[in-house]
Short mmCIF file of C-alpha atoms and ligand atoms in Angstrom, two decimals:
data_model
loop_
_atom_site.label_atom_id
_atom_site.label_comp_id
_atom_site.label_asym_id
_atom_site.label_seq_id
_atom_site.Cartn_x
_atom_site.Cartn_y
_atom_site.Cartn_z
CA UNK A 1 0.00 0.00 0.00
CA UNK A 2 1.49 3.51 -1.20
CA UNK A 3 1.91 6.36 1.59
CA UNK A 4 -1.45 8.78 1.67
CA UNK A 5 -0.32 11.91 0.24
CA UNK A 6 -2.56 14.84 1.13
CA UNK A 7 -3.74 17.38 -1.40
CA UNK A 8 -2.08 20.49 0.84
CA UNK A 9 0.96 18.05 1.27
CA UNK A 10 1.07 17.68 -2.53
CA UNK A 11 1.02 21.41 -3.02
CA UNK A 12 3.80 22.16 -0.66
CA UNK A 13 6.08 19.60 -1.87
CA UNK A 14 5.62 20.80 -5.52
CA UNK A 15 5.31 24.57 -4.83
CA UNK A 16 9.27 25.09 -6.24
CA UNK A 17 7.57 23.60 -9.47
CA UNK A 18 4.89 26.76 -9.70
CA UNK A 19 5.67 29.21 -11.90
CA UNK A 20 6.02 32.12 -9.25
CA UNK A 21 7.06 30.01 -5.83
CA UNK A 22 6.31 32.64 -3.26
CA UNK A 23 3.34 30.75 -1.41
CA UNK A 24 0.50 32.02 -3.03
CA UNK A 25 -0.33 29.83 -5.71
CA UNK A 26 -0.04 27.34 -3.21
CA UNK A 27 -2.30 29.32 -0.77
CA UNK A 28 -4.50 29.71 -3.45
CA UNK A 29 -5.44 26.46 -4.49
CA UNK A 30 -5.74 25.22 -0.94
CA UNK A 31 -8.77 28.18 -0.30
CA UNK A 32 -10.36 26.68 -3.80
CA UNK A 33 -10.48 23.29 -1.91
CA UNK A 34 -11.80 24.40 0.94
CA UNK A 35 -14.27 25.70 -0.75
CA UNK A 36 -15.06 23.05 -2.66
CA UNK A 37 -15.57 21.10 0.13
CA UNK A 38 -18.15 23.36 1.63
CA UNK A 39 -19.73 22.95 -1.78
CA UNK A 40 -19.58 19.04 -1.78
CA UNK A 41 -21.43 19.14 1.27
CA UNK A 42 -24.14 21.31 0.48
CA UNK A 43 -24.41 19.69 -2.92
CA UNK A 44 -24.52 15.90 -1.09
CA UNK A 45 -27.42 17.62 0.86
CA UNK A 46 -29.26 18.83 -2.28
CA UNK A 47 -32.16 16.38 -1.99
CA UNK A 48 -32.42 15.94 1.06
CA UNK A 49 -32.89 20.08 1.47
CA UNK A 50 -36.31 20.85 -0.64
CA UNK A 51 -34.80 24.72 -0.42
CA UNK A 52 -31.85 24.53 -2.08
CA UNK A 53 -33.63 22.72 -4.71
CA UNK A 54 -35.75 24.89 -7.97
CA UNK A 55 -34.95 27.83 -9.59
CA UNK A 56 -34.10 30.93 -7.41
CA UNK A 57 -36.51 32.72 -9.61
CA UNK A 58 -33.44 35.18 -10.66
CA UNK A 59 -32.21 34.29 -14.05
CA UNK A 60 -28.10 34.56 -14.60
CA UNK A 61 -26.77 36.69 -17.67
CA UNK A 62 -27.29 33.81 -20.01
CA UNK A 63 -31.20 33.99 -19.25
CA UNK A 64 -31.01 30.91 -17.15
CA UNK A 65 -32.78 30.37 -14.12
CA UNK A 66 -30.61 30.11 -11.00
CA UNK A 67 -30.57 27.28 -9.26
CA UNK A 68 -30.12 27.82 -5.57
CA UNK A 69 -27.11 25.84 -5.28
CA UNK A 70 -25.29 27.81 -8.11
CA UNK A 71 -25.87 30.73 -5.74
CA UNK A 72 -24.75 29.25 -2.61
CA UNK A 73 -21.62 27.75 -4.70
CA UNK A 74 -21.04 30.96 -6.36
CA UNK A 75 -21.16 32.93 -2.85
CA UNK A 76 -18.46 29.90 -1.29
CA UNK A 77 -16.11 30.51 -3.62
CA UNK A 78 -16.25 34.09 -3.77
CA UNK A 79 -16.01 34.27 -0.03
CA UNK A 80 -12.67 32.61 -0.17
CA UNK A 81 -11.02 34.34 -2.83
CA UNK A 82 -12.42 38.21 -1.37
CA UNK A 83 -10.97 36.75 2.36
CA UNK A 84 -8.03 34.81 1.09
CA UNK A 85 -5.78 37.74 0.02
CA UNK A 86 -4.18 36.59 -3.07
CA UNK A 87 -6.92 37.17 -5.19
CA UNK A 88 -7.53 40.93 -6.36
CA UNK A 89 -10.74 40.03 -8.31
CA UNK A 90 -13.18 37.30 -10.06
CA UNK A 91 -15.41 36.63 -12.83
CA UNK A 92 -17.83 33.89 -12.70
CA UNK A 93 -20.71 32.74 -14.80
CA UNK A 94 -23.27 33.77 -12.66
CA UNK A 95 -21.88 37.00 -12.01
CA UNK A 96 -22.92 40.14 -14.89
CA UNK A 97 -19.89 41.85 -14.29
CA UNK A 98 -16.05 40.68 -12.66
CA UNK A 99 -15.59 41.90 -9.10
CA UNK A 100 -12.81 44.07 -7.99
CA UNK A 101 -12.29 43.33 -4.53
CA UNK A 102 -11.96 46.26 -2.11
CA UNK A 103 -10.17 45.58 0.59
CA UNK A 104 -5.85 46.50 1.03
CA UNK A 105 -5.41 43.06 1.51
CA UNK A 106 -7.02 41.76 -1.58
CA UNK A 107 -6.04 45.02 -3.76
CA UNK A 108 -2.69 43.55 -3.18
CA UNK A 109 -3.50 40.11 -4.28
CA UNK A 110 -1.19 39.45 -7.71
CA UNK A 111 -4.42 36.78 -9.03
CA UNK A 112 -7.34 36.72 -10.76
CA UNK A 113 -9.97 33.75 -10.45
CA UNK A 114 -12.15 32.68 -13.06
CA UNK A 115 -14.69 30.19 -12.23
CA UNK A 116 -18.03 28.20 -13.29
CA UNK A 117 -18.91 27.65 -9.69
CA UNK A 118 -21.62 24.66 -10.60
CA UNK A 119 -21.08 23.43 -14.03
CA UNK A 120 -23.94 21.28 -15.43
CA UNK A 121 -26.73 22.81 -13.06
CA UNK A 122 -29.84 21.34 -15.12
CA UNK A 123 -28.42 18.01 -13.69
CA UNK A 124 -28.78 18.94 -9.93
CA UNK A 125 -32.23 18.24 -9.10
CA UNK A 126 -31.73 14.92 -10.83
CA UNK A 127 -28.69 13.90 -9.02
CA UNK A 128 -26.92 13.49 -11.43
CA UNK A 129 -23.15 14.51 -11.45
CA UNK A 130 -22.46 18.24 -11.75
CA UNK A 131 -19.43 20.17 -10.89
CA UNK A 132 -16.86 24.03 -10.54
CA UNK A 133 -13.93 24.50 -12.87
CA UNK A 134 -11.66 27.54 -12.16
CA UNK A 135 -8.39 29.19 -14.18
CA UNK A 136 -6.31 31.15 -12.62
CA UNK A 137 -4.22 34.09 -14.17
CA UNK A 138 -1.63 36.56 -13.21
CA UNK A 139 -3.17 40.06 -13.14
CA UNK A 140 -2.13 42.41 -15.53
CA UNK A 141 -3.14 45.63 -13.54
CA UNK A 142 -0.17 46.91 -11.21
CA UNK A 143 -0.22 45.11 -7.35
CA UNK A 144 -1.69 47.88 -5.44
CA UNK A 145 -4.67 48.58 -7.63
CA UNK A 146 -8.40 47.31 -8.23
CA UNK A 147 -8.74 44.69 -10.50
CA UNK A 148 -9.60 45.95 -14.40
CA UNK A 149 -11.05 43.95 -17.19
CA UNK A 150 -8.27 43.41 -19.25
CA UNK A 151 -6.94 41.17 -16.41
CA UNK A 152 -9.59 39.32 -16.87
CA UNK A 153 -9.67 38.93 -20.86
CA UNK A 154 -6.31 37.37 -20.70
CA UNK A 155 -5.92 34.55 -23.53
CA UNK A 156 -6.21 30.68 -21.99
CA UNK A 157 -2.26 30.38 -22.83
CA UNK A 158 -1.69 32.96 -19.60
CA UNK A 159 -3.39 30.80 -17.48
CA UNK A 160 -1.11 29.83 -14.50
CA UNK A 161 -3.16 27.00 -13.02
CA UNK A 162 -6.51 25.11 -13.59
CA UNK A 163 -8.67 22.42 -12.85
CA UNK A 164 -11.85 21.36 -11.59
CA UNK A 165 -14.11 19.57 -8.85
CA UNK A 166 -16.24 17.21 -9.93
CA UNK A 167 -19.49 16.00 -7.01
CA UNK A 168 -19.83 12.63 -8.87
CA UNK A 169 -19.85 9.48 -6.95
CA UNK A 170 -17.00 10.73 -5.13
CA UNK A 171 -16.04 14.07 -4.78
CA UNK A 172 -13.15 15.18 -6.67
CA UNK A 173 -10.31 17.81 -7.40
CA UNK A 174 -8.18 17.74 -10.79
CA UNK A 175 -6.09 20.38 -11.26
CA UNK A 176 -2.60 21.74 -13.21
CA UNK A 177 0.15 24.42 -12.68
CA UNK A 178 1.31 23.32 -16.50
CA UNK A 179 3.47 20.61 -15.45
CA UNK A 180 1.09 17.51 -15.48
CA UNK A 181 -2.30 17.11 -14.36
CA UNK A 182 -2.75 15.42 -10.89
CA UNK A 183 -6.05 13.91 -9.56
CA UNK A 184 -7.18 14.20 -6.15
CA UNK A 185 -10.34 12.25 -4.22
CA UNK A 186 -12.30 13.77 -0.94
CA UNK A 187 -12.16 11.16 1.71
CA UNK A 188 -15.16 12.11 3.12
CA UNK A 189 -14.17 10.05 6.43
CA UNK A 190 -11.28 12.89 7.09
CA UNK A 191 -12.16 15.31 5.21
CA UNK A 192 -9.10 15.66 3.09
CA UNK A 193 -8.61 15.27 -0.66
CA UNK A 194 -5.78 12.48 -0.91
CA UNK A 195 -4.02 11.80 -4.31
CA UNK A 196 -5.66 9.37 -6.34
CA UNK A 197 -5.01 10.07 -10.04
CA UNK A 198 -1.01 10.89 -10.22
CA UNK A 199 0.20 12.49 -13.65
CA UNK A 200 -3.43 11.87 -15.78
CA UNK A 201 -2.51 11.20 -19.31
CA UNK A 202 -5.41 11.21 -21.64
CA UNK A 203 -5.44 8.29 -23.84
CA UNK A 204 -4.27 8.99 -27.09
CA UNK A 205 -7.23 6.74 -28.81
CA UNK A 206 -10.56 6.49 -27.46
CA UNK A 207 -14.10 4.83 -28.78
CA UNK A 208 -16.44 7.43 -26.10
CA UNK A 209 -17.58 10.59 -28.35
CA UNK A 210 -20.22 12.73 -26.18
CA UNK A 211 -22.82 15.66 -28.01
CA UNK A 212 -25.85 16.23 -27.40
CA UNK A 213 -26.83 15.09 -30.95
CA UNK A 214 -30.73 16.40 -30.81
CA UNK A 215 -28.63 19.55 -32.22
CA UNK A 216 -27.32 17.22 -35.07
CA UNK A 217 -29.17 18.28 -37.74
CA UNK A 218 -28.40 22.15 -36.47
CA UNK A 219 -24.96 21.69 -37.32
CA UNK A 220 -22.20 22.03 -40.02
CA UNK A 221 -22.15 19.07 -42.71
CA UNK A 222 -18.28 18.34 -41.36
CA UNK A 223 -19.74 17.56 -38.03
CA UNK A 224 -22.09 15.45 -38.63
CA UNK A 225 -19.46 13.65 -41.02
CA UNK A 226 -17.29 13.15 -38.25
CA UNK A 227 -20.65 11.39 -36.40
CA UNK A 228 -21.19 9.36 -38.63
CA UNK A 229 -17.86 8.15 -38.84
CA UNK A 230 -18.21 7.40 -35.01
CA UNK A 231 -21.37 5.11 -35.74
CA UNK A 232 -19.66 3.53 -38.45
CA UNK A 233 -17.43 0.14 -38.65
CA UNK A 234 -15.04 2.68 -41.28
CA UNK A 235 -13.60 4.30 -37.80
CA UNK A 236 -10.29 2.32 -36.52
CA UNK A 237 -11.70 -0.08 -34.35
CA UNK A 238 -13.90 -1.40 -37.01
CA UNK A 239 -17.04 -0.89 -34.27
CA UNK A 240 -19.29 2.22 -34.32
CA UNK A 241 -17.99 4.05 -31.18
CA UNK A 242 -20.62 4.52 -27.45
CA UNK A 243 -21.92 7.59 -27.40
CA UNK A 244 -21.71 8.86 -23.79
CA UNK A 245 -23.39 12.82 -22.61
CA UNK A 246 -24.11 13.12 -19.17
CA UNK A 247 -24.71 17.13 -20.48
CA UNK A 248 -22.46 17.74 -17.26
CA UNK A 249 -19.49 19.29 -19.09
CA UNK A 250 -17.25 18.24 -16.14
CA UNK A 251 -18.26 14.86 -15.67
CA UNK A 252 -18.02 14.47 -19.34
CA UNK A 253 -14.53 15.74 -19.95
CA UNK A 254 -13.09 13.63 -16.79
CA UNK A 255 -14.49 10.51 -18.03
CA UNK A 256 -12.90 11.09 -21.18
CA UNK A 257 -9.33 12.23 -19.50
CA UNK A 258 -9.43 8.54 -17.62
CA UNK A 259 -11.30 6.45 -20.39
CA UNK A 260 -9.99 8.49 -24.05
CA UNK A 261 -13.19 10.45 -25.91
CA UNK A 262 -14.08 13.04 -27.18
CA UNK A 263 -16.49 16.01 -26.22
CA UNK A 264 -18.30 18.13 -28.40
CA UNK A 265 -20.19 21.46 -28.36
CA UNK A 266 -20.61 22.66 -31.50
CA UNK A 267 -21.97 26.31 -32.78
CA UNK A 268 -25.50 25.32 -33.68
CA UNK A 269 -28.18 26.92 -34.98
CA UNK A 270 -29.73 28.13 -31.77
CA UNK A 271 -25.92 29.20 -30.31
CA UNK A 272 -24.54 30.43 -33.37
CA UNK A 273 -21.46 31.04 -31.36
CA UNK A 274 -22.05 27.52 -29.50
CA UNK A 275 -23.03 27.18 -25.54
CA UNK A 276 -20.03 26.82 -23.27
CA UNK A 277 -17.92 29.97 -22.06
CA UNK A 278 -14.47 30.48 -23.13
CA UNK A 279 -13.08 32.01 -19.74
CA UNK A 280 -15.24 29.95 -17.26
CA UNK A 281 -15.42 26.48 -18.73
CA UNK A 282 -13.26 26.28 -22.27
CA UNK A 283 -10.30 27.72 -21.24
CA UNK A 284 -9.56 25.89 -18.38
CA UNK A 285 -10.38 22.47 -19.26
CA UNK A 286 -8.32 23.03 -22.58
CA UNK A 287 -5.29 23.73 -20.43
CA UNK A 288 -5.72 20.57 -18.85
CA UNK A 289 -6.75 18.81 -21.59
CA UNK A 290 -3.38 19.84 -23.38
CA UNK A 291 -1.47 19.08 -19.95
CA UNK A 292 -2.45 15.77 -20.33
CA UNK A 293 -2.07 14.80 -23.85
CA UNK A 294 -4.82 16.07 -25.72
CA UNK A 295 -6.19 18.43 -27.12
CA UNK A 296 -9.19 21.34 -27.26
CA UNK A 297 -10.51 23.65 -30.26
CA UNK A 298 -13.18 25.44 -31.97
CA UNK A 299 -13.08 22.38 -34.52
CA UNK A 300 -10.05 25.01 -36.45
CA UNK A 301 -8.57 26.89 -33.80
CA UNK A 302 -6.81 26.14 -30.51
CA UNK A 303 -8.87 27.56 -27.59
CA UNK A 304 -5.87 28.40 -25.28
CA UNK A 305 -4.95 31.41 -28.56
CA UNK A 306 -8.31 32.98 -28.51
CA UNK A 307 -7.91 36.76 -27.20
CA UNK A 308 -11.58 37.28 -25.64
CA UNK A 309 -13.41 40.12 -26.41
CA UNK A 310 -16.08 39.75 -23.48
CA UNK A 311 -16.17 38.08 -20.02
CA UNK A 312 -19.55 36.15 -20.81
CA UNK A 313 -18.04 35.08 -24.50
CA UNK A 314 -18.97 31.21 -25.86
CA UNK A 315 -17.52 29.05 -28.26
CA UNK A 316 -17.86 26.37 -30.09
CA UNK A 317 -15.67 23.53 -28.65
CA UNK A 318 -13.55 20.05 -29.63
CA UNK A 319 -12.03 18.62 -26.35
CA UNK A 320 -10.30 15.18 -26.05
CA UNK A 321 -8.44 12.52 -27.39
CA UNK A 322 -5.59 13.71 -29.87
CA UNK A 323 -6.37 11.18 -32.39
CA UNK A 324 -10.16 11.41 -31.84
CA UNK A 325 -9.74 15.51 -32.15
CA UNK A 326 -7.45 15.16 -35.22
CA UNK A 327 -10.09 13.09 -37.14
CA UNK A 328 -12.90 15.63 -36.66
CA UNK A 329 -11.11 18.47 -37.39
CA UNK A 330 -10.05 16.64 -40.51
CA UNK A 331 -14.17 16.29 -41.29
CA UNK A 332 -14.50 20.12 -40.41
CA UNK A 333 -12.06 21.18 -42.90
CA UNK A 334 -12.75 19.25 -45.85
P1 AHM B 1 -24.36 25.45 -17.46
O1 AHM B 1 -23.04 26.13 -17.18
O2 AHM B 1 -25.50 26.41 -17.50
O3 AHM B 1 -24.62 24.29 -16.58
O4 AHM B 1 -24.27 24.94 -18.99
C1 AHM B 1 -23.19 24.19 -19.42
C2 AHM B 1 -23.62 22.78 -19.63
C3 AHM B 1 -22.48 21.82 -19.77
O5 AHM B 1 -22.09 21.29 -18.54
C4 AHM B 1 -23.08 20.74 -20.63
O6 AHM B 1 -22.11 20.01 -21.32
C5 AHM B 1 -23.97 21.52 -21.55
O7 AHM B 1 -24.30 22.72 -20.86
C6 AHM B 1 -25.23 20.80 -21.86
O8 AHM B 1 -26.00 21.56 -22.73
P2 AHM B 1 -27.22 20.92 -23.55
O9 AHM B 1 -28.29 20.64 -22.57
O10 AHM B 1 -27.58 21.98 -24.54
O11 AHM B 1 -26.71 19.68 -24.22
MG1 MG B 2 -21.33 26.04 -16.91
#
């Protein structure tokens, strides 16, 4: 039996690794899983709680109702960030605008957090897995200041760290600082998140392609090429693939990290610009997906090189497998 290493204990050991070893990364990402763990309880609780469960009655930017448990996620994390002190501002999905945190502490804080605080929220009444991904940059805007925008709209390739929590059947934090991806389980019995999933590689192959295809006659002819392909015997295993969409973006992209797949959200008719939000739920999980061996696009473009224009921006996206990814994006072009 291998030694139980702790999450914190991880981070310490490989803080020299982080890109700017002073302690706050490190601080950081240890505030993010408390957080999360304040989150995996609540969330445990959802139906048990008939409050926390329905729409708030508020609807987000994207004309979404709120849940109640985005709120009470959103508010958790934002909480630890604003009393953390190495965080000078957020923006999160559910949030119109980015926060600039007031205080001297925070104004000195040399990070910005962006964050989908509960990814997959139509899922939560259901019980069905849902989860919070979060990027991390470097501000732009001198130390000393309020955070500004354009520390926010900071392309995915300045992201210093990454990673997600996913409340599946166990609770549990992925993350990177660009040097591997490393996997991390809540044992709910102490409380702790232990390593579990040391240096993820994402298979190079896979036969698991996830989209919601009741939007398959929305989309581009290449796309539903490359579907078809899947459901053929022409693909390389000579057996149409599984489709697998759990419509949980997180739960989706881990089980393709562990199992190889691919996941796609394409621009469609009704999202012209496709559903999922560059800052809060492309660009980190592209970072990862990279860190690990694959890849993540628009279907042409790498996501980490797109400069965003707005906080609230979508895009289509192509996440997984590199073989898988190379195939459709062969479809797309021709
Ligand atoms: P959300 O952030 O409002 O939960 O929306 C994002 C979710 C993803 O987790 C999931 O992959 C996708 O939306 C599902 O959308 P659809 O129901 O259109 O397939
Ligand atoms: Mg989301």
């Amino acid at each position: 039996m291998s030694k139980l290493i702790t999450l914190n204990e991880f981070i310490q050991t490989n803080q020299a690794d982080f890109p700017f070893a002073t302690g706050e990364l490190s601080r950081l990402l240890n505030d993010i899983a408390v957080a999360s763990k304040i989150v995996s309880r609540d969330v445990r609780k959802a139906g048990l709680v008939d409050h926390i469960l329905g729409a708030q009655g508020n609807q987000n930017v994207q004309g979404e109702d709120q849940q109640k448990l985005d709120v009470v996620a959103d508010e958790a994390f934002i909480k630890a960030f604003e009393q953390g002190g190495e965080v000078c501002g957020i923006a999160s999905e559910e949030n119109d605008d980015f926060v600039a945190f007031k205080s001297e502490q925070a104004k000195n804080g040399k990070y910005v957090v962006l964050f989908d605080p509960l990814d997959g929220s139509s899922n939560i009444d259901v019980n069905v897995s849902i989860g919070t991904i979060f990027s991390i940059y470097r501000r732009i805007s001198p130390v000393g200041t309020e955070a500004t925008l354009e520390d926010m709209l900071q392309p995915g390739t300045a992201q210093v760290a990454a990673g997600y929590v996913l409340y599946g059947s166990s609770t549990m934090l992925v993350y990177t600082t660009g040097k591997g991806v490393n996997g991390f389980t809540l044992d709910p019995s102490i409380g702790e998140y232990c390593l579990s999933h040391p240096s993820m590689k994402m298979p190079e192959n896979g036969r698991l392609y996830a989209m919601n295809e009741g939007n398959i006659f929305e989309c581009e002819e290449g796309l539903r090429k490359y579907i078809n392909y899947c459901q053929s015997r022409e693909n390389q295993t000579g057996m149409p693939y599984s489709g697998r969409y759990i419509g949980s973006l997180v739960a989706d992209f881990h089980r393709n990290l562990i199992k190889g797949g691919i996941y796609i959200y394409p621009d469609v008719l009704s999202a012209p610009e496709g559903k999922l939000r560059l800052l809060y739920e492309c660009n980190p999980l592209a970072f990862i997906a990279e860190q690990a061996g694959g890849l993540a696009t628009t279907g042409r473009k790498r996501i980490l090189e797109i400069k965003p224009e707005r906080l609230h921006q979508r895009t289509p996206y192509y996440t997984g497998s590199k073989l898988m990814m190379e195939k459709a994006m062969e479809c797309l072009a021709k």
